[in-house]
Short mmCIF file of C-alpha atoms and ligand atoms in Angstrom, two decimals:
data_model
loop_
_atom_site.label_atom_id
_atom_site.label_comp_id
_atom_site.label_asym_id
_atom_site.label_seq_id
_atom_site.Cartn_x
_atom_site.Cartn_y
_atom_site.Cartn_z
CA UNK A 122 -112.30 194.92 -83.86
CA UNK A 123 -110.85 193.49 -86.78
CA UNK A 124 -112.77 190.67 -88.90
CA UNK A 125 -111.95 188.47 -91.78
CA UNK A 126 -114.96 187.25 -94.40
CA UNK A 127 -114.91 185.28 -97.78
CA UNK A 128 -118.69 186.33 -98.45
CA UNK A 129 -118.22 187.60 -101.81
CA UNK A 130 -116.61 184.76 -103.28
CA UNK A 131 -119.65 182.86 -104.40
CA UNK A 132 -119.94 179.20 -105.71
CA UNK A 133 -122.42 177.25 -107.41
CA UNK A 134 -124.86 175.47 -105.80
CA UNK A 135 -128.31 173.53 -106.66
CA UNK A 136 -131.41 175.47 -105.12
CA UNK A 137 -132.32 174.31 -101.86
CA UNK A 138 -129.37 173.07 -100.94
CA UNK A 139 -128.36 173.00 -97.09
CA UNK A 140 -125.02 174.60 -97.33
CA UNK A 141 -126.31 178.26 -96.02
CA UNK A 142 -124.37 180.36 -98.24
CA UNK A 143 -126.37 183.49 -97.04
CA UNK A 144 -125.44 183.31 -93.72
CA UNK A 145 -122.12 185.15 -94.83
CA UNK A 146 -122.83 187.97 -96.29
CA UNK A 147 -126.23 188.62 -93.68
CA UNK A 148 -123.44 188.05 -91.21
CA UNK A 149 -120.72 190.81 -92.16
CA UNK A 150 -123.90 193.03 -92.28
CA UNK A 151 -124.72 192.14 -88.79
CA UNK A 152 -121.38 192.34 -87.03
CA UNK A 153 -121.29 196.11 -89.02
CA UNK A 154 -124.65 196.97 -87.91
CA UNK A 155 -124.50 195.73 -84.45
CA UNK A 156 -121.09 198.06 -84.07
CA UNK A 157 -119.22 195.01 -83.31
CA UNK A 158 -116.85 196.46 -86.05
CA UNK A 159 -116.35 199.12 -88.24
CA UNK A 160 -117.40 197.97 -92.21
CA UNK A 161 -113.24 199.07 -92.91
CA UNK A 162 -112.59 196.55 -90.13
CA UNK A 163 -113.91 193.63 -92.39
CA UNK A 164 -111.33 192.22 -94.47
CA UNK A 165 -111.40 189.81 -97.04
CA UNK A 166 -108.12 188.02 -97.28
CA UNK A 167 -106.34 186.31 -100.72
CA UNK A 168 -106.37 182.80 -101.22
CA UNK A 169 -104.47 180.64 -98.50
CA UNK A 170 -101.15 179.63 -100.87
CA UNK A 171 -101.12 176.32 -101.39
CA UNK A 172 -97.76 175.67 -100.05
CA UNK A 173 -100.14 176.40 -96.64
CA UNK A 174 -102.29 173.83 -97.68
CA UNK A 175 -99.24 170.86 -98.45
CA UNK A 176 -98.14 171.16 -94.89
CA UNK A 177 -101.29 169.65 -93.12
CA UNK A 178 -102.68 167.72 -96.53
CA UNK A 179 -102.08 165.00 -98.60
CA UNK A 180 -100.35 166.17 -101.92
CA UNK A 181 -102.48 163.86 -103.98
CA UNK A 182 -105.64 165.09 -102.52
CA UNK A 183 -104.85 168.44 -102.85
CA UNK A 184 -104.12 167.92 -106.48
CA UNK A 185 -107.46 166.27 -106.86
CA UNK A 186 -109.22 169.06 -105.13
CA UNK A 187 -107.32 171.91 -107.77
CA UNK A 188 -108.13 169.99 -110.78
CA UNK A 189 -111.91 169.15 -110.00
CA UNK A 190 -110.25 165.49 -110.06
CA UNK A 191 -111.83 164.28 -106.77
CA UNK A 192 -113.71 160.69 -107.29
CA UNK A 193 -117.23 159.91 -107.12
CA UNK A 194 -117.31 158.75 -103.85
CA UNK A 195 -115.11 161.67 -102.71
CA UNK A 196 -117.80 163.78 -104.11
CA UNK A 197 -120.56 162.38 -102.40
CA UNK A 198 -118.56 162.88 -99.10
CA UNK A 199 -118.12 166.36 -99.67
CA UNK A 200 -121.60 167.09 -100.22
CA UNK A 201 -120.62 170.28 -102.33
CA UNK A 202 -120.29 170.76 -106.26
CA UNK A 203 -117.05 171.07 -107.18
CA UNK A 204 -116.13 174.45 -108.73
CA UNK A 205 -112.92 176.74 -109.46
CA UNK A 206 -115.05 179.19 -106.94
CA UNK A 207 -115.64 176.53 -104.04
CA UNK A 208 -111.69 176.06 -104.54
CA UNK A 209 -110.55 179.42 -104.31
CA UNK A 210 -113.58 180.50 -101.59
CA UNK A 211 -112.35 177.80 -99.32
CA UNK A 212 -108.58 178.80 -99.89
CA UNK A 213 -109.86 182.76 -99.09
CA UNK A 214 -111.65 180.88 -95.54
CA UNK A 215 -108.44 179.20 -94.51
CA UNK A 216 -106.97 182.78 -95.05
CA UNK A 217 -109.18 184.15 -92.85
CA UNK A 218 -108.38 181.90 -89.61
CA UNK A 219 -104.40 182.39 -90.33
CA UNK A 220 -105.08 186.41 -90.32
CA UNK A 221 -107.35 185.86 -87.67
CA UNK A 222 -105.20 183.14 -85.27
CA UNK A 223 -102.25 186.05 -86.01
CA UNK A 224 -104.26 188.77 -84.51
CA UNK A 225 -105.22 186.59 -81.25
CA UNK A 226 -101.84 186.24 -80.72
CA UNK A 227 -101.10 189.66 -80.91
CA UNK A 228 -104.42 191.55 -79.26
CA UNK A 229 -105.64 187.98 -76.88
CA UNK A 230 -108.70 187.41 -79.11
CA UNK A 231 -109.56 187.03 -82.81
CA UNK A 232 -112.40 185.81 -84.90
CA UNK A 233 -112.93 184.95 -88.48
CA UNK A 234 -116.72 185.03 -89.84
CA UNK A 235 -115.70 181.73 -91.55
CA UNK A 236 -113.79 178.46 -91.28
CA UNK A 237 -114.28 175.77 -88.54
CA UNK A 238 -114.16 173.00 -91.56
CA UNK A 239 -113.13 170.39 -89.07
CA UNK A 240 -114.41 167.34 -91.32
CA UNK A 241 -111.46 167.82 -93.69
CA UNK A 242 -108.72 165.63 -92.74
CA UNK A 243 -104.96 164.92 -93.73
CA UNK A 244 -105.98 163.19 -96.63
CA UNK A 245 -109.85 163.74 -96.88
CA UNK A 246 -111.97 166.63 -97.81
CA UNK A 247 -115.82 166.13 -96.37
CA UNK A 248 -118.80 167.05 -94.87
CA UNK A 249 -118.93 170.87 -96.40
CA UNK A 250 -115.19 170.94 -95.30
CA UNK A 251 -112.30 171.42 -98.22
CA UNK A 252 -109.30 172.04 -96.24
CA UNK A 253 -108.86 172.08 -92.24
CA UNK A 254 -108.39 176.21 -91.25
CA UNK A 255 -107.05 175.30 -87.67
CA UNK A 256 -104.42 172.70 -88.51
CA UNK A 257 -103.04 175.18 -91.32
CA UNK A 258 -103.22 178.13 -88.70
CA UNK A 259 -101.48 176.28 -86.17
CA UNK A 260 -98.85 175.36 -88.00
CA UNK A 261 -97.99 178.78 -89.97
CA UNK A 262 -98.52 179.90 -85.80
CA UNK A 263 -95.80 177.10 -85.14
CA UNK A 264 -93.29 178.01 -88.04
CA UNK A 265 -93.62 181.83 -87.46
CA UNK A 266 -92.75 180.92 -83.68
CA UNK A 267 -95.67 182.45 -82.37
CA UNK A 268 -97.04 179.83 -80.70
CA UNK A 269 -96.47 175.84 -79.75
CA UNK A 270 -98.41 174.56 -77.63
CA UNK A 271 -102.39 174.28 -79.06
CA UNK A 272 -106.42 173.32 -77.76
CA UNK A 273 -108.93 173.08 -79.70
CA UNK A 274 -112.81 173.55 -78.34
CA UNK A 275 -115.17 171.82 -80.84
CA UNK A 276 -118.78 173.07 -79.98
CA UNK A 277 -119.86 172.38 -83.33
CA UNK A 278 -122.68 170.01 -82.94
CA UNK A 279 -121.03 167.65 -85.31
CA UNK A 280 -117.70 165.59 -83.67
CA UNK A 281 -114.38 167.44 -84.95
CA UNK A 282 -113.19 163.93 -86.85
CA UNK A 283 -111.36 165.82 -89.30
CA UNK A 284 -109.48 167.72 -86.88
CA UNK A 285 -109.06 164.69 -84.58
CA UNK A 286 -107.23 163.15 -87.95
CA UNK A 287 -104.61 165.99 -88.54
CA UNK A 288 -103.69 166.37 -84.39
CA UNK A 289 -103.92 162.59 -83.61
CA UNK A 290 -100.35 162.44 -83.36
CA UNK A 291 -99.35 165.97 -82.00
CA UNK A 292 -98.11 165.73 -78.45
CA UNK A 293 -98.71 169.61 -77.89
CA UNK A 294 -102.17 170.07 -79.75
CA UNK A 295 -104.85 168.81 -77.33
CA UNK A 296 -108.47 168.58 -79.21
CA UNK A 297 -111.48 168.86 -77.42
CA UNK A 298 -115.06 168.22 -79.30
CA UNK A 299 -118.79 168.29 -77.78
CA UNK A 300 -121.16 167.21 -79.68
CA UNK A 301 -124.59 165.06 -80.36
CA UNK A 302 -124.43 161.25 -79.95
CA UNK A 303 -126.35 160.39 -82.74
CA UNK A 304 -124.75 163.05 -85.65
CA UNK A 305 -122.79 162.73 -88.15
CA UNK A 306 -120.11 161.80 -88.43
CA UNK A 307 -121.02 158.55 -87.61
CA UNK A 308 -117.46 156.69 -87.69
CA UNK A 309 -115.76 158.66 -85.59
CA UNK A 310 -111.88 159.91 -85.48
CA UNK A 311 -111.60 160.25 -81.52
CA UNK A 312 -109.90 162.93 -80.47
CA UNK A 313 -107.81 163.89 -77.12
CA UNK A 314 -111.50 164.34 -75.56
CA UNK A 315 -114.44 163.37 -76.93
CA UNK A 316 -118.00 163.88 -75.59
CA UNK A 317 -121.14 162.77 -76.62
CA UNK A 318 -124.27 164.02 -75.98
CA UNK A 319 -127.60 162.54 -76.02
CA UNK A 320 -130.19 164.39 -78.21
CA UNK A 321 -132.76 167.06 -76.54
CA UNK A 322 -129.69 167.46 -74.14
CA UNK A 323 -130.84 171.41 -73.52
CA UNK A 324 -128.55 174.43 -71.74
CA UNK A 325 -128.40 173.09 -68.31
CA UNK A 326 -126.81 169.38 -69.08
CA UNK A 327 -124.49 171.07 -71.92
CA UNK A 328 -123.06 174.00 -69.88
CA UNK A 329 -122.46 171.63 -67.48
CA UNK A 330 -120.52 169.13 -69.50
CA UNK A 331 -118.98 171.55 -71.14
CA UNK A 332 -117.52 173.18 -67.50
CA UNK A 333 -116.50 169.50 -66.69
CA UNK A 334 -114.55 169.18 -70.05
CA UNK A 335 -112.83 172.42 -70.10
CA UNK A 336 -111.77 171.24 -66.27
CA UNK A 337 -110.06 168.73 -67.65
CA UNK A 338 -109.00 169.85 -71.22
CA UNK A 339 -107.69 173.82 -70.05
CA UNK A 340 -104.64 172.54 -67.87
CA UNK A 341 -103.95 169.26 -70.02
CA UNK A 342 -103.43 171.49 -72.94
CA UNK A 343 -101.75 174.56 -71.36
CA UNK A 344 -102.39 175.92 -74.62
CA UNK A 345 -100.37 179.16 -75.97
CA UNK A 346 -103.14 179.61 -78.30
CA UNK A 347 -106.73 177.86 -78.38
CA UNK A 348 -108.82 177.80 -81.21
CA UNK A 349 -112.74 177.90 -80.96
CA UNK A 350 -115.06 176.57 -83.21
CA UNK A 351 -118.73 178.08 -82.21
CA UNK A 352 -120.63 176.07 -84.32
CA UNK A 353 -124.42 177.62 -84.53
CA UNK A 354 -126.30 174.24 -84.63
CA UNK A 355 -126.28 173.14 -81.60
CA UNK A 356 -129.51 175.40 -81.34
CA UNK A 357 -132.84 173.19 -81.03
CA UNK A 358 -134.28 174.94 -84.57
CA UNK A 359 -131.37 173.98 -86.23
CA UNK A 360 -131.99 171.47 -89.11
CA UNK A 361 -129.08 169.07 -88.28
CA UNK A 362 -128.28 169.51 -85.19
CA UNK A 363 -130.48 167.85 -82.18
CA UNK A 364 -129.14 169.14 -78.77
CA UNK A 365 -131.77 171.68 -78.24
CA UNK A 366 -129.80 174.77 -76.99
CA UNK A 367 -131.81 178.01 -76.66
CA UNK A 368 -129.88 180.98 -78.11
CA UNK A 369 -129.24 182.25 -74.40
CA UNK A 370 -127.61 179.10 -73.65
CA UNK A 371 -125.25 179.77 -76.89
CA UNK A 372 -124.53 182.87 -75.33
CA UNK A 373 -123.58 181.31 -71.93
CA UNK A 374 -121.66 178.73 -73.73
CA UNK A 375 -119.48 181.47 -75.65
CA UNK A 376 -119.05 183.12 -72.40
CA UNK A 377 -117.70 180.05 -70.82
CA UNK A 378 -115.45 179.27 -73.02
CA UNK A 379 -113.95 182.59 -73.92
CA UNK A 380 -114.09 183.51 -70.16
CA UNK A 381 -112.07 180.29 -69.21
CA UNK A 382 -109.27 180.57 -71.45
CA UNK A 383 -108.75 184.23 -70.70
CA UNK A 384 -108.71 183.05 -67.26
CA UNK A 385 -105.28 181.21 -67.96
CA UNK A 386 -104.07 184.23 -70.73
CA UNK A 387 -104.60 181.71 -73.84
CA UNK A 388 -104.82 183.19 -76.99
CA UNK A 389 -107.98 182.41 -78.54
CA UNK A 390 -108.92 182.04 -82.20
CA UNK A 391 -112.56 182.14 -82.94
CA UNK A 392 -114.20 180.12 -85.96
CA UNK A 393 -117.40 179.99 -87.18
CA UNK A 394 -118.01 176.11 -88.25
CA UNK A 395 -121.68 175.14 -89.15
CA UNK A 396 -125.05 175.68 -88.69
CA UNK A 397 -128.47 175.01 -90.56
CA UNK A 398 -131.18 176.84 -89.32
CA UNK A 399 -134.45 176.58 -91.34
CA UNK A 400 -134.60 180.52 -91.48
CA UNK A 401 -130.92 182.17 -91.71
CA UNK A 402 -131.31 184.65 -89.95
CA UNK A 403 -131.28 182.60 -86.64
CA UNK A 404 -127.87 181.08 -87.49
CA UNK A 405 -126.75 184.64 -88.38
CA UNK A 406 -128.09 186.03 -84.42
CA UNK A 407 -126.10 183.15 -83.02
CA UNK A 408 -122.90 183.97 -84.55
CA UNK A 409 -123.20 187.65 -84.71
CA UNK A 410 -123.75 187.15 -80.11
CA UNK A 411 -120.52 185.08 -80.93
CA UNK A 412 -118.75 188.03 -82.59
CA UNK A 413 -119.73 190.51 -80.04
CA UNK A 414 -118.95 188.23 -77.31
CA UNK A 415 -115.50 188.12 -78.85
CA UNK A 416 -115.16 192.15 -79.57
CA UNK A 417 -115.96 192.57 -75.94
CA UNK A 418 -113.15 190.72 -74.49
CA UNK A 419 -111.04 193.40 -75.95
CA UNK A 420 -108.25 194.59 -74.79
CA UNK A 421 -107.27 191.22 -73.41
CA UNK A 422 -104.83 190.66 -69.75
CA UNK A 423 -102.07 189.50 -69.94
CA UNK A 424 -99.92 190.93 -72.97
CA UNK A 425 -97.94 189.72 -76.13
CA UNK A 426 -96.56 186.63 -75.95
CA UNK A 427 -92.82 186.13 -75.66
CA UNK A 428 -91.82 186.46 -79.79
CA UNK A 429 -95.16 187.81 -80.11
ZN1 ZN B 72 -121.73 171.10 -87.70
#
């Protein structure tokens, strides 16, 4: 199946810093070597326009973002150097879920090795996150008339505040985040459906609370198009995440949520969001099982869309 990456655009960052800018490149290897697709099926989109970018963000922020202008506190928030190649890299990631949100509307199921930055708000860029992917996808989805009505599933470990921020008002998005209790962020943005977990929660409690949730959230929504963000550190070795999942129960908990929403024919757009393992490699199993879970939901029931 088709995939979209950003891995070769590169920024600057301290040694030993978290942000696991390895995992993307080890990852596009992965997907190739596991035969989950072809290396030709690996694209690498251009930079997300900013004209994109202007219809979810603040104008000012944006402009602060493009001209390495953001304030000290702003800085701090982001937790990232600022750079002309963080800039365009993050532009080339919200590329990647548009491409990718376009080709679950047309095949049932799509999946960019990147994005998830669902700490970057209307009018504030944090936690790792520049710009928010899904908001920009779901509008172009919106304006191209692919697609109205929108859920988001949040199984990053970290609450989706940024997210939360950009649909708060949307009377057809529905947003959906599971995550630990006591992680950041800790002032929260709620969204539609928020739940909180208590640390060491394990596979058991979380698939189950997870089932419960998507109960709830799958016909509230009745979503044309859902977008997933499989965060990777949710798994007990990761280093900021502290729900304890084994990488079986990631498996089941792709499964679930892929296998619900095919269940009603929503599209589903896959995105990769964080995690922080102390070795790589073990965020880069976890999302590569993600990837092939995806790949083997193809072809997907159910058809094109009307306008589709
Ligand atoms: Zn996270």
């Amino acid at each position: 199946m088709r995939l979209w990456t950003h891995d070769r655009w590169r920024f600057p960052l301290p040694e030993h810093h978290r942000f696991p800018i390895d995992k993307y490149t080890l990852l596009r290897e992965r997907v190739v070597a596991d035969g989950t697709a072809r290396a030709d099926e690996v694209l690498e989109p251009e930079p997300a326009p900013w004209a994109w970018l202007e219809a979810v963000h603040d104008r000012a922020l944006l402009e602060r973002i493009r001209d390495g202008a953001l304030t000290l506190r702003e800085s701090r928030g982001l937790g990232l150097p600022w750079s002309p190649e963080l800039v365009e890299r993050a532009r080339r990631a919200v590329a990647g879920s548009v491409a990718a949100a376009r080709f679950a509307i047309e095949h049932g199921v799509g999946m960019n090795l990147g994005g998830g930055t669902h700490h970057a708000g209307r009018d504030f860029a944090r936690g790792y996150c520049l710009f928010n992917d899904v908001a920009v996808a779901l509008r172009l989805l919106r304006e191209e008339g692919l697609a109205e009505r929108a859920l988001v599933v949040d199984c990053d470990v970290h609450q989706g505040d940024g997210t939360a921020h950009l649909l708060a008002d949307d009377p057809l998005a529905f947003t959906l985040s599971l995550h630990g209790a006591r992680n950041y962020p800790f002032q929260r943005i709620p969204s539609d459906l928020d739940v909180d977990l208590p640390s060491g929660t394990g596979d058991e409690r979380y698939l189950e609370a997870l089932s419960d949730a998507l109960d709830l959230a799958v016909p509230r929504a009745e979503a044309d198009v859902a977008f997933y963000l499989a965060g990777a550190d949710p798994w007990e070795g990761d280093r900021l995440g502290r729900l304890s999942l084994t990488k079986p129960g990631l498996r089941a908990r792709d499964e679930l949520v892929l296998d619900r929403l095919r269940a009603t024919g929503t599209r589903v757009c896959v995105v990769l969001a964080g995690g922080y393992a102390e070795d790589v490699r073990d965020t880069v199993d976890i999302n590569a099982a993600t990837a092939a879970a995806v790949a083997r939901r193809l072809p997907y029931p159910g058809g094109a869309l009307p306008g589709a």
